[in-house]
């Protein structure tokens, strides 16, 4: 069995004088940031061309940029909020650790994916203790909402693998709206769907066909390809069953547990499992909203060869 260990202490190294200097520099930068009406709190802040829901989150991003030093063998999952993070965390964790855990007693059955896969802005910035190290085997799998262009030079200079997840912006908007309306500061008036849509289109937002094939490609990229024997035994299929949206949503830990967000709020785990389907936006967006987002998507993806599916139909 591989030797288990928590993340290296070098991730946290920085003497007190340097910490104080960094805090002062960060505070000066934060005081000059542009801001707009917020989704969860009164304001949302623009940092390095991207919008973050609070000063606390911006501080967390800065701290990660200045301190997170991945090892070459580590893997980083980079996602926009509400783009499939809660599904890809368990999938990648299960792929990496498939030789260490039996499916019948797998940690995912009793532990939230957000506890098994460290969320950089949360764990490192606030020094919240990592989960039981018995669930961590080298290399480490981390997750962040920090955009690629804002990742630190330490990440860029390392050889760590980066898995980036992108979801149809129309589905992202709907999922984000219904997730964040539950977290919005009770002192603020409610945020209408129309106002949220306006903010989303301005960029002011928080940062199942082919699944078997996709999981195999991801496993290969991560450096954990399925062997011929594993494919014969249906290991990839078993992992997909374990990590399916329905299975995860119905587990007790994901129905009753809570996690602490980077704003120090407690969020019930079931909030992360809404519908998980392609095309749900059709039930919520007006024709005018759809047209506006379609034009924005076309503009942003022009010349890339990329496109989004608008439904789960083939």
Coordinates of C-alpha atoms in Angstrom, one line a residue:
X1 CA 0.0 0.0 0.0
X2 CA 1.3 3.5 -0.8
X3 CA 2.4 5.7 2.0
X4 CA -0.2 8.2 3.0
X5 CA 0.6 11.8 3.9
X6 CA -1.2 15.1 4.2
X7 CA -0.2 18.0 1.8
X8 CA 3.4 19.1 2.1
X9 CA 4.2 21.7 4.8
X10 CA 6.0 23.7 2.1
X11 CA 2.6 24.8 0.9
X12 CA 2.2 26.8 4.1
X13 CA 5.8 28.2 4.5
X14 CA 6.2 31.9 4.8
X15 CA 7.7 33.8 7.7
X16 CA 5.7 36.3 9.7
X17 CA 7.3 39.4 8.2
X18 CA 6.6 38.3 4.7
X19 CA 3.0 37.4 5.6
X20 CA 2.4 40.9 7.0
X21 CA 3.9 42.5 3.9
X22 CA 1.7 40.3 1.7
X23 CA -1.4 41.2 3.8
X24 CA -0.7 44.9 3.3
X25 CA -0.1 44.5 -0.4
X26 CA -3.3 42.5 -0.8
X27 CA -5.4 45.0 1.2
X28 CA -4.1 47.8 -1.0
X29 CA -5.1 45.9 -4.1
X30 CA -8.5 44.9 -2.7
X31 CA -9.3 48.5 -1.7
X32 CA -8.9 49.6 -5.4
X33 CA -11.0 46.8 -7.0
X34 CA -14.0 47.5 -9.1
X35 CA -17.3 46.2 -7.7
X36 CA -20.9 45.6 -8.8
X37 CA -24.1 44.5 -7.1
X38 CA -23.5 41.1 -5.6
X39 CA -25.1 37.7 -5.9
X40 CA -24.6 36.6 -2.2
X41 CA -23.4 39.7 -0.5
X42 CA -23.9 43.4 -1.2
X43 CA -21.0 43.6 -3.7
X44 CA -19.1 41.4 -6.2
X45 CA -15.5 42.3 -6.8
X46 CA -13.4 42.3 -10.0
X47 CA -9.9 40.9 -9.7
X48 CA -7.6 40.3 -12.6
X49 CA -10.5 40.5 -15.0
X50 CA -12.8 38.1 -13.1
X51 CA -15.6 38.5 -10.6
X52 CA -15.6 37.1 -7.1
X53 CA -18.5 37.1 -4.6
X54 CA -16.7 38.7 -1.7
X55 CA -13.5 40.2 -0.3
X56 CA -13.0 37.0 1.6
X57 CA -12.9 35.0 -1.6
X58 CA -10.5 37.5 -3.3
X59 CA -8.2 37.2 -0.3
X60 CA -8.4 33.4 -0.7
X61 CA -7.5 33.6 -4.4
X62 CA -4.5 35.9 -3.6
X63 CA -3.3 33.6 -0.9
X64 CA -3.4 30.5 -3.2
X65 CA -1.6 32.5 -5.9
X66 CA 1.2 33.4 -3.5
X67 CA 1.5 30.1 -1.6
X68 CA 0.2 27.0 -3.4
X69 CA 3.1 25.1 -4.9
X70 CA 1.9 21.9 -6.5
X71 CA 4.2 18.9 -7.0
X72 CA 4.8 17.7 -10.6
X73 CA 2.6 14.6 -10.0
X74 CA -0.3 16.5 -8.5
X75 CA -3.6 17.0 -10.4
X76 CA -5.7 20.2 -10.4
X77 CA -9.4 20.3 -11.3
X78 CA -10.3 23.8 -12.5
X79 CA -14.0 24.6 -12.9
X80 CA -16.4 27.5 -13.0
X81 CA -19.0 27.2 -10.2
X82 CA -22.0 25.1 -11.0
X83 CA -20.2 23.5 -14.0
X84 CA -20.0 19.9 -12.8
X85 CA -17.5 20.3 -9.9
X86 CA -19.5 18.1 -7.6
X87 CA -19.6 15.3 -10.1
X88 CA -16.0 15.5 -11.4
X89 CA -14.5 15.6 -7.9
X90 CA -15.8 12.1 -6.9
X91 CA -15.1 10.7 -10.5
X92 CA -11.5 11.8 -10.5
X93 CA -11.0 10.8 -6.8
X94 CA -12.4 7.3 -7.6
X95 CA -10.3 6.9 -10.7
X96 CA -7.1 7.9 -8.9
X97 CA -7.7 5.7 -5.8
X98 CA -9.4 2.6 -7.4
X99 CA -6.7 0.3 -6.2
X100 CA -6.9 1.5 -2.6
X101 CA -10.6 1.3 -1.9
X102 CA -13.2 -1.4 -2.3
X103 CA -16.4 0.0 -3.9
X104 CA -18.5 -1.5 -1.1
X105 CA -16.7 0.5 1.6
X106 CA -15.5 3.5 -0.6
X107 CA -15.0 6.8 1.2
X108 CA -17.5 8.4 -1.2
X109 CA -20.3 6.5 0.4
X110 CA -19.8 8.3 3.8
X111 CA -17.8 11.4 2.9
X112 CA -18.7 14.5 0.9
X113 CA -16.7 14.9 -2.4
X114 CA -15.9 18.4 -1.2
X115 CA -14.2 16.9 1.9
X116 CA -12.3 14.3 -0.1
X117 CA -10.9 16.7 -2.7
X118 CA -9.4 19.9 -1.2
X119 CA -10.9 23.2 -2.4
X120 CA -7.8 25.4 -2.6
X121 CA -9.3 28.8 -1.8
X122 CA -11.1 27.2 1.3
X123 CA -8.6 24.9 2.9
X124 CA -5.4 26.7 2.4
X125 CA -6.5 30.3 2.9
X126 CA -8.4 29.6 6.1
X127 CA -6.1 26.8 7.3
X128 CA -9.1 24.5 7.8
X129 CA -7.8 21.1 8.7
X130 CA -7.6 18.6 5.9
X131 CA -9.9 15.5 6.1
X132 CA -8.6 12.3 7.5
X133 CA -5.2 11.7 5.8
X134 CA -6.0 8.0 5.4
X135 CA -8.1 9.0 2.4
X136 CA -5.2 10.8 0.7
X137 CA -2.6 8.9 -1.3
X138 CA 0.1 10.6 -3.4
X139 CA -0.3 12.3 -5.8
X140 CA -2.8 14.8 -4.5
X141 CA -6.0 16.0 -6.3
X142 CA -7.0 19.6 -5.7
X143 CA -9.8 21.7 -7.0
X144 CA -10.2 25.4 -7.6
X145 CA -12.5 28.0 -9.2
X146 CA -9.6 30.3 -10.0
X147 CA -9.5 30.9 -13.8
X148 CA -6.5 29.5 -15.7
X149 CA -5.0 32.9 -16.4
X150 CA -5.0 33.8 -12.7
X151 CA -3.3 30.6 -11.5
X152 CA 0.1 31.2 -9.9
X153 CA 3.5 31.0 -11.6
X154 CA 4.1 27.9 -9.3
X155 CA 1.3 26.1 -11.1
X156 CA 2.5 27.2 -14.5
X157 CA 6.1 26.2 -13.8
X158 CA 5.1 22.8 -12.5
X159 CA 4.3 19.8 -14.6
X160 CA 1.0 19.1 -12.7
X161 CA -1.9 18.1 -14.9
X162 CA -4.9 20.4 -15.2
X163 CA -8.4 19.2 -15.9
X164 CA -10.7 22.0 -17.0
X165 CA -14.5 21.6 -17.0
X166 CA -16.7 23.8 -19.2
X167 CA -20.5 23.7 -19.2
X168 CA -23.2 25.3 -21.4
X169 CA -23.4 28.9 -20.0
X170 CA -27.2 28.8 -20.1
X171 CA -27.3 25.8 -17.7
X172 CA -24.5 27.4 -15.6
X173 CA -26.6 30.5 -15.2
X174 CA -29.7 28.7 -14.1
X175 CA -27.8 26.4 -11.7
X176 CA -25.9 29.4 -10.2
X177 CA -29.1 31.4 -9.7
X178 CA -30.9 28.8 -7.8
X179 CA -27.9 27.8 -5.8
X180 CA -26.9 31.3 -4.7
X181 CA -30.4 32.5 -3.9
X182 CA -30.3 30.2 -0.9
X183 CA -27.0 31.7 0.2
X184 CA -27.8 35.4 -0.4
X185 CA -27.4 37.6 2.7
X186 CA -30.9 37.8 4.3
X187 CA -30.3 41.5 4.9
X188 CA -30.4 42.2 1.2
X189 CA -33.5 42.2 -1.0
X190 CA -33.9 39.2 -3.2
X191 CA -32.2 39.1 -6.6
X192 CA -34.6 38.6 -9.4
X193 CA -33.9 36.2 -12.3
X194 CA -33.8 39.2 -14.7
X195 CA -31.3 41.1 -12.6
X196 CA -29.1 38.0 -12.1
X197 CA -29.2 37.4 -15.9
X198 CA -28.1 41.0 -16.5
X199 CA -25.1 40.6 -14.1
X200 CA -24.3 37.2 -15.6
X201 CA -24.2 38.5 -19.2
X202 CA -21.9 41.4 -18.0
X203 CA -19.6 38.8 -16.6
X204 CA -20.5 39.5 -13.0
X205 CA -20.9 35.9 -11.9
X206 CA -19.0 33.4 -9.7
X207 CA -16.2 32.5 -11.2
X208 CA -24.9 11.8 -19.8
X209 CA -24.1 10.5 -23.2
X210 CA -20.5 9.3 -23.7
X211 CA -19.8 9.2 -20.0
X212 CA -17.9 5.9 -20.1
X213 CA -15.7 7.1 -23.0
X214 CA -15.1 10.5 -21.2
X215 CA -14.1 8.8 -18.0
X216 CA -11.6 6.6 -19.8
X217 CA -10.1 9.6 -21.6
X218 CA -9.9 11.5 -18.3
X219 CA -8.3 8.5 -16.6
X220 CA -5.7 8.3 -19.3
X221 CA -4.9 12.0 -19.1
X222 CA -4.6 11.9 -15.4
X223 CA -2.0 9.1 -15.7
X224 CA -4.3 6.4 -14.5
X225 CA -5.5 4.6 -17.7
X226 CA -7.8 1.6 -17.3
X227 CA -6.0 -1.7 -18.2
X228 CA -7.4 -4.2 -20.6
X229 CA -8.2 -6.4 -17.7
X230 CA -10.0 -3.6 -15.8
X231 CA -12.0 -2.9 -18.9
X232 CA -13.0 -6.6 -19.2
X233 CA -14.0 -6.5 -15.5
X234 CA -16.1 -3.4 -16.0
X235 CA -14.1 -1.3 -13.5
X236 CA -14.8 2.0 -15.4
X237 CA -18.5 1.2 -15.4
X238 CA -18.5 0.4 -11.7
X239 CA -16.8 3.8 -11.0
X240 CA -19.4 5.6 -13.0
X241 CA -22.2 3.9 -11.1
X242 CA -20.6 4.9 -7.8
X243 CA -20.2 8.5 -9.0
X244 CA -23.5 8.9 -10.8
X245 CA -25.5 12.0 -10.0
X246 CA -28.4 10.0 -8.6
X247 CA -26.3 7.7 -6.5
X248 CA -24.3 10.6 -4.9
X249 CA -27.5 12.7 -4.4
X250 CA -29.2 9.8 -2.5
X251 CA -26.3 9.1 -0.1
X252 CA -27.0 10.1 3.5
X253 CA -23.8 12.2 3.8
X254 CA -24.9 14.3 0.8
X255 CA -28.5 14.7 2.1
X256 CA -27.6 15.7 5.7
X257 CA -24.0 17.0 5.9
X258 CA -22.7 20.5 5.6
X259 CA -19.5 22.2 4.4
X260 CA -18.0 25.6 5.3
X261 CA -17.6 27.9 2.3
X262 CA -14.9 30.4 1.7
X263 CA -17.2 33.0 3.2
X264 CA -17.4 31.0 6.4
X265 CA -21.0 30.1 5.7
X266 CA -22.3 26.6 6.2
X267 CA -23.9 25.1 3.1
X268 CA -25.9 21.9 3.3
X269 CA -24.5 19.2 1.0
X270 CA -27.8 18.6 -0.8
X271 CA -27.6 22.2 -2.2
X272 CA -24.9 20.9 -4.5
X273 CA -27.2 18.3 -6.1
X274 CA -30.0 20.1 -7.9
X275 CA -30.7 18.4 -11.2
X276 CA -27.5 17.8 -13.0
X277 CA -29.0 17.7 -16.5
X278 CA -28.3 19.3 -19.8
X279 CA -31.0 21.7 -21.1
X280 CA -32.7 22.6 -17.8
X281 CA -32.3 26.2 -18.8
X282 CA -35.2 25.8 -21.2
X283 CA -37.6 25.7 -18.3
X284 CA -36.4 29.1 -16.9
X285 CA -35.0 31.4 -19.6
X286 CA -37.2 33.6 -21.8
X287 CA -36.7 33.6 -25.5
X288 CA -35.0 37.0 -25.2
X289 CA -32.6 35.7 -22.6
X290 CA -31.8 32.7 -24.7
X291 CA -31.1 34.9 -27.7
X292 CA -28.9 37.2 -25.7
X293 CA -26.8 34.4 -24.3
X294 CA -26.6 32.6 -27.7
X295 CA -25.1 35.8 -29.2
X296 CA -22.6 36.1 -26.3
X297 CA -21.5 32.5 -26.6
X298 CA -21.1 32.8 -30.4
X299 CA -19.0 35.9 -29.9
X300 CA -16.8 34.3 -27.2
X301 CA -16.3 31.0 -29.0
X302 CA -15.8 32.5 -32.5
X303 CA -13.0 30.6 -34.3
X304 CA -12.4 28.1 -31.6
X305 CA -14.4 25.2 -33.1
X306 CA -16.1 24.7 -29.8
X307 CA -19.9 24.4 -29.3
X308 CA -22.3 23.5 -26.5
X309 CA -25.2 21.1 -26.7
X310 CA -28.6 22.7 -25.7
X311 CA -30.2 19.5 -24.5
X312 CA -29.5 15.9 -23.5
X313 CA -30.8 14.6 -26.8
X314 CA -28.4 13.3 -29.4

